XYZ file of C-alpha atoms in Angstrom:
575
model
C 41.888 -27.692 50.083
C 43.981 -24.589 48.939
C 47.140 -24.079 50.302
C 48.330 -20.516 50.254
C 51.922 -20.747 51.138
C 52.157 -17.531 53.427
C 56.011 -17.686 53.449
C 56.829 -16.819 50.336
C 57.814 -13.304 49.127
C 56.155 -11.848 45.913
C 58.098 -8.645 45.334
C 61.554 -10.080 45.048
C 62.544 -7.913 42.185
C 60.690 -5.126 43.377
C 63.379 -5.024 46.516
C 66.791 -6.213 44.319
C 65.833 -3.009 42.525
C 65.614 -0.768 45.268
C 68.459 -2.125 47.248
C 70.266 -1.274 43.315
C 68.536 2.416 43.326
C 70.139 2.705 47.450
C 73.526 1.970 46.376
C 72.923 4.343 43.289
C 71.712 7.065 44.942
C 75.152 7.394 47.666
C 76.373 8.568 43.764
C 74.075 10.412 42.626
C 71.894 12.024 45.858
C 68.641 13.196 45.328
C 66.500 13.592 42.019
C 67.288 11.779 38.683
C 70.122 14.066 37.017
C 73.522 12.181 36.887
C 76.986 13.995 35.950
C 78.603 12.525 32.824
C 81.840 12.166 34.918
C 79.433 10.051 37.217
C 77.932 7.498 34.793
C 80.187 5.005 34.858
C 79.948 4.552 38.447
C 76.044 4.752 38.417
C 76.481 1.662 36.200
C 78.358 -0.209 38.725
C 75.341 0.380 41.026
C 72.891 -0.666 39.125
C 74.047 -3.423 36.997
C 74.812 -6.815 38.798
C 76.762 -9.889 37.296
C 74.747 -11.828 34.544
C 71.787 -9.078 34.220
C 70.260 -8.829 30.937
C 71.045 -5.392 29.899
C 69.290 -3.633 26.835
C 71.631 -0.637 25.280
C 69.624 1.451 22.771
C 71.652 0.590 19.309
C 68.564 1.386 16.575
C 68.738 2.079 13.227
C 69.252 4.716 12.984
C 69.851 6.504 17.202
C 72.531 5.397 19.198
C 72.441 5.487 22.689
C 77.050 5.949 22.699
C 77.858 7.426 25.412
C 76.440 5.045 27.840
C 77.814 2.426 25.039
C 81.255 3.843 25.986
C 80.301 4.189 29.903
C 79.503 0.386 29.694
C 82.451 -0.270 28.411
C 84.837 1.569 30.994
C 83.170 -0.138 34.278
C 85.144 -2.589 36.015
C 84.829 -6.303 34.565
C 85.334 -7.580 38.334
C 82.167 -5.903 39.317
C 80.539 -6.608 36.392
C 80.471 -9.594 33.799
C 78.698 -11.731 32.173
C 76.032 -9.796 31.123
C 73.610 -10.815 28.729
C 72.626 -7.992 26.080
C 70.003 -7.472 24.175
C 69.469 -4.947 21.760
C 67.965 -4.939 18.068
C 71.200 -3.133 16.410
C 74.539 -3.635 16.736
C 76.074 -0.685 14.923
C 78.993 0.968 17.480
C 82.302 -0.784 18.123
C 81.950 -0.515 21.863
C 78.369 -2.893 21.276
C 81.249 -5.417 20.868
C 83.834 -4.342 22.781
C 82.059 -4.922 26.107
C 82.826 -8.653 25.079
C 86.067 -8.459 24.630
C 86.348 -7.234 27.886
C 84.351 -9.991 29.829
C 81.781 -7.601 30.675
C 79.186 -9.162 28.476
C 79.177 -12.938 27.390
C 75.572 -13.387 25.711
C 73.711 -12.002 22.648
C 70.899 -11.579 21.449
C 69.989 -9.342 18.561
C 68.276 -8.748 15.275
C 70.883 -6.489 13.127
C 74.479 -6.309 13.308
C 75.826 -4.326 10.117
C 78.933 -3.183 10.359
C 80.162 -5.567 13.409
C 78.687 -8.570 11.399
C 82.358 -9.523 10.705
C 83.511 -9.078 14.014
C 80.646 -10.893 15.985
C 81.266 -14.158 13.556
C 85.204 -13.700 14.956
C 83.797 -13.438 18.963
C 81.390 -16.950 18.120
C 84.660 -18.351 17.015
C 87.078 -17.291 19.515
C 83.952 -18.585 22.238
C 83.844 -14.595 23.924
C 80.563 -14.324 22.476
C 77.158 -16.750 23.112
C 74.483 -16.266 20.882
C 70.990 -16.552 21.738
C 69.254 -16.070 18.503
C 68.895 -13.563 15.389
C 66.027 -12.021 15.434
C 63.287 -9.985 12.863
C 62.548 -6.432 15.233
C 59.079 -7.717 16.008
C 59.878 -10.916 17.418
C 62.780 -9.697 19.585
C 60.321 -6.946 21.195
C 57.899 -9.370 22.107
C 60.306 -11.662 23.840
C 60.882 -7.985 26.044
C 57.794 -8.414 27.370
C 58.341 -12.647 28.118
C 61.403 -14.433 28.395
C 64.045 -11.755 27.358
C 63.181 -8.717 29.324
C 65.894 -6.286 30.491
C 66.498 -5.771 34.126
C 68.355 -2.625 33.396
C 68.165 -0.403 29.882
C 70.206 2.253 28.686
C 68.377 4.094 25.940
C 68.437 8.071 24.293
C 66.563 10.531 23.968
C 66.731 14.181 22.550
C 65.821 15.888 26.177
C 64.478 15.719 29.118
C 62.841 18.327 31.821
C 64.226 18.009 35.650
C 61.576 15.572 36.483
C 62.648 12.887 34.251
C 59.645 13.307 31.394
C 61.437 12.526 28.001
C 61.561 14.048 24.474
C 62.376 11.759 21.954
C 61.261 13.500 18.651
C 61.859 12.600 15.330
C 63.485 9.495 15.576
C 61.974 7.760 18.434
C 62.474 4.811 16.840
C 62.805 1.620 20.147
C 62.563 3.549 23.505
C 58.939 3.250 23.893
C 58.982 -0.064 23.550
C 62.612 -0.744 25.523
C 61.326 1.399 28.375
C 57.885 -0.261 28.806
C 59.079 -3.586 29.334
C 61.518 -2.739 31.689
C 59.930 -0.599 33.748
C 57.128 -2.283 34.316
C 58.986 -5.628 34.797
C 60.569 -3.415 38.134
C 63.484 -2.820 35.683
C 66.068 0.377 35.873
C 65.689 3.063 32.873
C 69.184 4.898 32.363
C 68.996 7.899 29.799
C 71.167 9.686 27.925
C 70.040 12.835 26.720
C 71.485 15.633 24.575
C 70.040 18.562 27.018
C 67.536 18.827 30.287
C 65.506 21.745 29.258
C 62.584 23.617 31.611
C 59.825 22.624 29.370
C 59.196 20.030 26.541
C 58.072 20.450 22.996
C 55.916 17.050 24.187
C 56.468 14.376 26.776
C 56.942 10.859 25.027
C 57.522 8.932 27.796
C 56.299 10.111 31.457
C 59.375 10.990 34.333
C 57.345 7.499 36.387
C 59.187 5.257 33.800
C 62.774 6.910 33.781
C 65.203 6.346 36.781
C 68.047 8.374 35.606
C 68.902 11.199 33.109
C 72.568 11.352 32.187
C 73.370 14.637 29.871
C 76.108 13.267 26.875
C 79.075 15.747 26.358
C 77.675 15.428 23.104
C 74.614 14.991 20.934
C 73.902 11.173 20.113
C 75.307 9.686 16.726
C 72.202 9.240 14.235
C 73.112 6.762 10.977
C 71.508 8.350 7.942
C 70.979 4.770 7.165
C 68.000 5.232 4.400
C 69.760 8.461 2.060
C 70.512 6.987 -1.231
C 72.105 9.103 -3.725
C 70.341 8.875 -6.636
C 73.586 9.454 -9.099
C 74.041 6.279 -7.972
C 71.322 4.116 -9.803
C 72.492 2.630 -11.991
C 70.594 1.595 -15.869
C 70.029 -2.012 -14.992
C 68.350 -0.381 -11.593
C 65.861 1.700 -13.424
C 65.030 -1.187 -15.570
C 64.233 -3.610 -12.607
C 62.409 -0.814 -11.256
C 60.191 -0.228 -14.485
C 59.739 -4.032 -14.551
C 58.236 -3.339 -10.994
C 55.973 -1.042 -11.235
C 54.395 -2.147 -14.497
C 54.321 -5.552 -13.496
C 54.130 -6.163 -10.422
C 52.645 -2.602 -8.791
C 50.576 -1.890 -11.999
C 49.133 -5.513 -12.425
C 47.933 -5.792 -8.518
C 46.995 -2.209 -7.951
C 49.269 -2.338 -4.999
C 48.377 0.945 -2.655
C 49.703 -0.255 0.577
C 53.436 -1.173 0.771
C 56.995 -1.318 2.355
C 60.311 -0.595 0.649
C 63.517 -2.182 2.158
C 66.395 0.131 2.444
C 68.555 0.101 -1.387
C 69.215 1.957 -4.891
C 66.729 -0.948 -6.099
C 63.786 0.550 -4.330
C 65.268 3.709 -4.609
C 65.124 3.894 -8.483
C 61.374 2.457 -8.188
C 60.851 5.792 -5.690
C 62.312 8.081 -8.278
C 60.191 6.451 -11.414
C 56.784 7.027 -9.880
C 56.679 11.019 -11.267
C 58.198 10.256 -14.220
C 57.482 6.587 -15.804
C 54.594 5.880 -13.478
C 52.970 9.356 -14.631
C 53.145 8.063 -18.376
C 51.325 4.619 -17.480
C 48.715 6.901 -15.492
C 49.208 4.972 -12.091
C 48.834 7.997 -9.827
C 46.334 7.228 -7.096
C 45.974 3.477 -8.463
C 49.364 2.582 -6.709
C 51.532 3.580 -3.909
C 49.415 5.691 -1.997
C 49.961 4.291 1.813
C 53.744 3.377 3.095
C 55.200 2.152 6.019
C 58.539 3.769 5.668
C 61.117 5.840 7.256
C 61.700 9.297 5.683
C 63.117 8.398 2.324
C 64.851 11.573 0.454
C 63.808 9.281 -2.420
C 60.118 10.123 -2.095
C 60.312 13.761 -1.992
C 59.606 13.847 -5.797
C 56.821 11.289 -5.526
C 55.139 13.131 -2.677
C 55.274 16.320 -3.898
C 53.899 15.188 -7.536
C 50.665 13.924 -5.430
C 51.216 10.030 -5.327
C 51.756 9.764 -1.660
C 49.005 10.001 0.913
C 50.117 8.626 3.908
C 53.981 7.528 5.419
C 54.389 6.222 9.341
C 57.787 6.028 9.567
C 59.547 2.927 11.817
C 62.240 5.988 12.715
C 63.402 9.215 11.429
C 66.464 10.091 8.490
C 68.747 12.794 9.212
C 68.489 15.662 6.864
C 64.679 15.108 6.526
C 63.419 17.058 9.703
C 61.994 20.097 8.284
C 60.977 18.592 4.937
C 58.501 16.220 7.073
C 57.266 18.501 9.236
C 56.204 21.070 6.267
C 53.929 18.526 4.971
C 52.101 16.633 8.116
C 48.939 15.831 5.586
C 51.357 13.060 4.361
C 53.402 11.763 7.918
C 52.512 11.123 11.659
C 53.102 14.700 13.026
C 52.774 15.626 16.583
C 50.987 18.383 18.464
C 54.085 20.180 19.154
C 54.812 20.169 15.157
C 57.557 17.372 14.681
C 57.403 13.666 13.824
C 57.401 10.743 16.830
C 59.011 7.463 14.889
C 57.776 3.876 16.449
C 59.693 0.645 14.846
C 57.184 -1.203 16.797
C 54.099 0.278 15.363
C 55.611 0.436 12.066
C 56.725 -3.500 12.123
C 53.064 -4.189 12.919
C 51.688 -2.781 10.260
C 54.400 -3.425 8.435
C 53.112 -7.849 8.969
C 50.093 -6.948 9.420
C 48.731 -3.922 7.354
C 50.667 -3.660 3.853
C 50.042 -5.978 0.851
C 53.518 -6.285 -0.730
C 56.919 -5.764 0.640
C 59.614 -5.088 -1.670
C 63.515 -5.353 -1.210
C 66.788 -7.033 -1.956
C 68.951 -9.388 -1.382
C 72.322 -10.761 -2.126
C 71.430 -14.623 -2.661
C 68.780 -17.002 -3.794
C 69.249 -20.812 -3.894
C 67.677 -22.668 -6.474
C 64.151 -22.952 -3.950
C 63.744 -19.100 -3.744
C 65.359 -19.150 0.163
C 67.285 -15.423 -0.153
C 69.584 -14.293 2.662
C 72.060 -11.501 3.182
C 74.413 -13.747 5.229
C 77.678 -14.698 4.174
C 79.917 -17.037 5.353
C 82.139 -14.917 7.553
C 79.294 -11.942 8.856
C 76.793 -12.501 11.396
C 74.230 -9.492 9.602
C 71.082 -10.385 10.927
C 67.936 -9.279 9.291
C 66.413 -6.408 10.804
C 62.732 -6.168 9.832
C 62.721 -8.078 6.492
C 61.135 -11.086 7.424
C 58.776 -10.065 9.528
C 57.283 -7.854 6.418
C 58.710 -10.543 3.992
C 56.341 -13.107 4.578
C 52.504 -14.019 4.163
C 50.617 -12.932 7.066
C 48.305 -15.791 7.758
C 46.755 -13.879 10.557
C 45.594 -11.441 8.529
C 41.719 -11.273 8.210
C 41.018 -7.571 6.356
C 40.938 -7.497 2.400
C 42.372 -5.246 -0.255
C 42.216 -5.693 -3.741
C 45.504 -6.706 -4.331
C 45.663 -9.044 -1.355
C 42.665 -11.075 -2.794
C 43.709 -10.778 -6.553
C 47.242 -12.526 -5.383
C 45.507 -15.104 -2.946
C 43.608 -16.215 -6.381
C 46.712 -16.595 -8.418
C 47.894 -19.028 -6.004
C 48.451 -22.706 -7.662
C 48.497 -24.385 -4.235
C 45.405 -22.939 -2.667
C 42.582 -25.423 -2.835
C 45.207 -28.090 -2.076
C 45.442 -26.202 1.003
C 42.301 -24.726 2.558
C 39.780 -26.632 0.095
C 38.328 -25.541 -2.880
C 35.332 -23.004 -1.179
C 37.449 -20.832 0.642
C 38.867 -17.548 -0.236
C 42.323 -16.709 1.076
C 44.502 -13.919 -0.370
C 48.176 -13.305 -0.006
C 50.917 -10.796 0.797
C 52.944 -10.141 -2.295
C 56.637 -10.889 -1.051
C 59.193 -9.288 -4.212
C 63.445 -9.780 -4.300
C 65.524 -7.700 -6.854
C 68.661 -8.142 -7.741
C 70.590 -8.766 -10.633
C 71.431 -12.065 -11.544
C 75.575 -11.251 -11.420
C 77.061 -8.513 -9.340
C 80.483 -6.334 -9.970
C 82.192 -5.965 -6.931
C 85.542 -4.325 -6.141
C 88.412 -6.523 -5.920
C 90.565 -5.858 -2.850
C 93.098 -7.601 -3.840
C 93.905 -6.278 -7.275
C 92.543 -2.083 -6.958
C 90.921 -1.509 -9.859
C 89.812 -4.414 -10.654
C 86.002 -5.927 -9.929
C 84.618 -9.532 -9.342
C 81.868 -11.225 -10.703
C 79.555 -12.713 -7.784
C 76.606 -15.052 -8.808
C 73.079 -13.737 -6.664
C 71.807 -17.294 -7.400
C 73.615 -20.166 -6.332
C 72.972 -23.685 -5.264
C 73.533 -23.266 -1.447
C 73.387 -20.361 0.805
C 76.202 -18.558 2.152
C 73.944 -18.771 5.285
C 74.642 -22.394 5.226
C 77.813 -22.126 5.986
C 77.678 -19.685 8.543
C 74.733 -22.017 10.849
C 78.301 -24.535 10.918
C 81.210 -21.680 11.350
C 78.770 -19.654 13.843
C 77.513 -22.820 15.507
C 73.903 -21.631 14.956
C 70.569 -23.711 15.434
C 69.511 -22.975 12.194
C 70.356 -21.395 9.010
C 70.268 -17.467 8.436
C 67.624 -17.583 6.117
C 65.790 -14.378 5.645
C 63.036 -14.922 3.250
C 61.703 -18.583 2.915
C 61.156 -19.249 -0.715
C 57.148 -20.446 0.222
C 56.848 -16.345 1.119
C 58.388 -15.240 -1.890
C 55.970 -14.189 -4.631
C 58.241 -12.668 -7.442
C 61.892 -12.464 -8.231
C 62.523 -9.464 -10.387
C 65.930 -9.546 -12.426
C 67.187 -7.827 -15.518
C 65.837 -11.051 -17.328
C 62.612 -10.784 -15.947
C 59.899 -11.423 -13.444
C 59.194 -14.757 -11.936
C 55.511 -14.979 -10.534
C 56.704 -17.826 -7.916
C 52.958 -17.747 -6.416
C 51.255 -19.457 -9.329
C 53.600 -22.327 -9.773
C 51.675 -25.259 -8.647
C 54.369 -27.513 -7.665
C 58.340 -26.804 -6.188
C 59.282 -28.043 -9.426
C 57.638 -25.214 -11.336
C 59.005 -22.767 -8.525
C 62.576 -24.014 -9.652
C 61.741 -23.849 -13.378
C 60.639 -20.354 -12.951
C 63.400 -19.330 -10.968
C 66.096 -20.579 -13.288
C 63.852 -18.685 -16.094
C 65.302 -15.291 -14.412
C 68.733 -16.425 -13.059
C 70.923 -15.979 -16.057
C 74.349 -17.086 -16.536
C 74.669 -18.151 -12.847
C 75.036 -21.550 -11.206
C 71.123 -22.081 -11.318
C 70.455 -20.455 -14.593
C 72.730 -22.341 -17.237
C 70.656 -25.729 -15.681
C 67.356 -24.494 -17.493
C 66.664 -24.101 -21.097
C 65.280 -22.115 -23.835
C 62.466 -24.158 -23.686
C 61.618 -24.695 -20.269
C 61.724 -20.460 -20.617
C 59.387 -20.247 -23.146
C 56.758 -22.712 -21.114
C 57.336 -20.611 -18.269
C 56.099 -17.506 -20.081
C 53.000 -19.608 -21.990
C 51.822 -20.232 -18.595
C 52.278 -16.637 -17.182
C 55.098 -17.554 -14.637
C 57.675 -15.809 -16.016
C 57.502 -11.906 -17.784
C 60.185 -10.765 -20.153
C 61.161 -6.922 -20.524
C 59.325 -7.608 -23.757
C 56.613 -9.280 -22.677
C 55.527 -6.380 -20.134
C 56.051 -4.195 -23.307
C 58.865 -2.641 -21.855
C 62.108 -1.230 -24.639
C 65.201 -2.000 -22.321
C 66.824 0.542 -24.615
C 64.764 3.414 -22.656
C 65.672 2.071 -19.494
C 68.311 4.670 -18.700
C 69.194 7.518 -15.230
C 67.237 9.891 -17.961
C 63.891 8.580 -16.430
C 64.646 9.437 -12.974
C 62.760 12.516 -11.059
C 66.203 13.438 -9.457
C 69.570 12.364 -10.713
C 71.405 13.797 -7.711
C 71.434 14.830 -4.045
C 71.116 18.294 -4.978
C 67.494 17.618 -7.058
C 66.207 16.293 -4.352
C 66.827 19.449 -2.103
C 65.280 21.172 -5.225
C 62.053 19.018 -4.964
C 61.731 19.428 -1.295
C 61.764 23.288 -1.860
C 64.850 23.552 0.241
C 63.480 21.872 3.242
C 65.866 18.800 2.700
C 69.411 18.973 4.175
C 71.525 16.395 3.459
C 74.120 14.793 5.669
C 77.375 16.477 4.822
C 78.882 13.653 3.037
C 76.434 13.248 0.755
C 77.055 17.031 -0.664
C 79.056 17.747 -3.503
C 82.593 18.333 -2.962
C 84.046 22.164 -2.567
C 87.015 23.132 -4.369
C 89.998 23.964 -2.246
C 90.840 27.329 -3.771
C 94.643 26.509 -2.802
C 94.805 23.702 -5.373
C 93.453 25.499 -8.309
């Protein structure tokens, strides 16, 4: 017999919420606009003891003043909250637990508080849940880790509560969906309320309240790389690349992590890829944000398509003058979506291509050091082998062939291909010594344990920081060469071939000339020479644009840079 227990209540959130939206409303009154001076209270209305609250840190976007408001309410009526949020980018993202107003975290990228969060694990004001790749902390939104309240930005919004959020839209879709229709509260900040819309992004049902910032949210040109930065020894990596790795694959669908590595790669396509007569056989689709970079390639005809996972200030007008190439809107402007982007970006592209800082003798790579909590952002979630993925591409099924362990695997009658996973770096970085100015320190990239080792025991974390596994790495490309890790048949092959690029480090001086020169018989391992490439020609000279300024040149004056990226004025007082 079924029982139907009549007793029980099924809308239990549904009425904490409203009882939440009563006690907001004695501040507020009537309709959805909140004062600025006001916002702090609102949050002590809404927000109970030990909710899980979402603030808006992105990329790029910050949602700050409600940052700041959450950090000025009173810890006595609220504490203990549990945030999460994929970026960590704004000092008060960390301040709120200092205060005792948050206690729990969990996240995906920290940057520039990766320092301080490590300090909060130690002195036990911060709990952390787990480090996250974007994709994997929005789909615990919509299971185990969904907000009950979420504070998130937007460019505008009309009276009604229907939102704008424009170029760099970048999380709030996603933020606001699984709140809202987990009974969640949606708090917005907004730079202006406005009569009518350029579009409506998300509709006035899913937004609570609309709280106008005395000023215009902070945006991180996070992707803007200068290009008289690049450095020789970049632009020969980055020939290396395309000729054999791009070239050799016929690799048209791709992501580039954020760095002057892929940034000199960017820059080569009009000038060195023109001379190997790639156009249209490589680098045609990208899954990218706005990189400045591109300009020259996409206006030389190599680009075809770019959905961006959020916008890059200074890029605005540039992208919408040329919506053949990105995702432009009806009312003629871009609409970002990290979400979309990251599924393509696992699900869609054939290689992914970035950097890292270390490799241990396996081909693990992580950005982690001892003392900083980074995170990873997006990287490993587009830096590893799909094996969900069912469409093929040339490229995909060409590097599913090379691999050594395949038939051990799926049986020899099977055809599987694989995402091409690539690391650059060079083997030894110059960094500046802050203790002696002036000076710079040699730091090995390969070495024989992780820095992220050593933060799992200082941070007290489940598991190591590891951001690419070496069994998703395809191809280490260093100034020594290019290690095809995919057709070693054996992890002691993988470690030949890896020490075959690693230099004077750690892991290189343990191979050998010889074990070098079998790696290259058996097509593991590529020289500069063997690709056919003079490292003498290898110089800045190759590069589309060799400064800031170029690129505004190539983008016909549709580019404008962020202000400290512009060349310095003379002070006519000092001359």
């Amino acid at each position: 017999m079924i029982n139907h227990d009549t007793s029980r209540t099924w809308d239990t959130i549904k009425r904490d919420t409203d009882e939440r939206l009563a006690a907001a409303a004695k501040i507020v009154g009537s309709g959805k606009v909140v004062r600025a001076e006001d916002a702090v209270a609102l949050l002590e209305a809404v927000i109970r003891p030990f909710d899980r609250v979402n603030i808006e840190g992105d990329n790029q976007k910050q949602a700050d003043f409600l940052a700041q408001c959450l950090c000025a309410v009173d810890p006595a009526k609220v504490h203990g909250l549990h945030m999460v949020q994929s970026v960590l980018t704004l000092p008060e993202h960390l301040d709120v637990f200092e205060k005792g107003i948050a206690k729990k975290l969990d996240f995906s990228f920290s940057g520039p508080q990766s320092g301080r969060i490590a300090e909060l694990l130690g002195a036990g004001k911060l709990d952390l849940g787990a480090i996250h790749t974007y994709l994997e902390l929005y789909g615990r939104y919509f299971l185990d880790l969904t907000p009950r309240v979420a504070l998130v930005v937007a460019d505008a919004a009309d009276r009604e509560g229907n939102l704008y959020t424009g170029f760099s839209t970048e999380d709030t879709p996603t933020i606001v969906e699984a709140t809202k229709f987990r009974q969640g509260i949606v708090v917005v900040q907004v730079n202006e309320i406005v009569d009518k819309l350029p579009r409506v992004d998300i509709p006035a049902d899913f937004v609570d309240f609309i709280v106008t910032s005395p000023r215009p949210f902070y945006i991180e040109p996070l992707f803007t790389r200068d290009p008289a930065k690049i450095s020789d020894a970049r632009v020969l990596t980055a020939m290396m690349t395309i000729k054999g790795i791009y070239a050799e694959y016929g690799i048209q669908n791709l992501n580039h992590g954020v760095g002057y590595d892929t940034a000199a790669i960017e820059l080569l396509l009009p000038t060195y890829g023109e001379e190997l007569g790639l156009k249209g056989k490589i680098c045609s689709n990208w899954i990218l944000n706005p990189h400045p970079t591109l300009i020259p390639a996409i206006e030389s005809g190599w680009v075809k398509s770019v959905h961006s996972f959020g916008g890059e200030l200074g890029m605005e007008r540039y992208v919408a003058a040329r919506p053949d190439v990105f995702f432009i809107g009806p009312d003629g402007s871009m609409r970002s979506n990290r979400c979309m982007s990251q599924v393509a970006g696992h699900y869609a592209i054939d290689a992914f291509v970035g950097a890292t800082l270390q490799i241990d003798p396996y081909g693990n790579s992580s950005t982690a050091t001892a003392t900083k909590v980074a995170g990873f952002g997006g990287a490993p979630n587009m830096g590893c082998d799909s094996r969900g993925r069912r469409h093929s591409t040339a490229a995909w099924l060409k590097a599913g062939a090379e691999v050594g362990a395949q038939a051990a695997a799926i049986g020899p009658d099977l055809h599987r291909g694989r995402r091409l996973v690539v690391q650059i770096l060079n083997t030894v970085a110059k960094i500046r010594d802050t203790k002696n100015p002036g000076q710079f320190k040699e730091i090995p990239a390969f070495v024989e344990h992780l820095d992220a080792e050593k933060l799992m025991k200082n941070a007290n974390l489940p598991i190591e920081p590891v951001m690419i596994y070496g069994d998703d790495l395809t191809h280490i490309v260093t100034e020594q060469g290019i290690a095809y890790l995919h057709r070693c048949r054996d992890i002691e092959e993988r470690r030949a071939a890896i020490r075959s690029v690693a230099g004077k480090t750690p892991v290189g001086l343990q191979g050998s000339e010889e074990e070098r020169r079998r790696m290259r018989e058996l097509g593991i391992v590529k020289t500069p020479a063997d690709l056919g490439i003079d490292v003498a020609t290898a110089t800045r000279d190759r590069l589309a644009a060799k400064n800031i300024m170029e690129l505004v040149e190539w983008s016909g004056g549709l580019y404008d840079p962020p202000a400290k990226f512009l060349p310095r004025k003379e002070d006519p007082s000092r001359q």
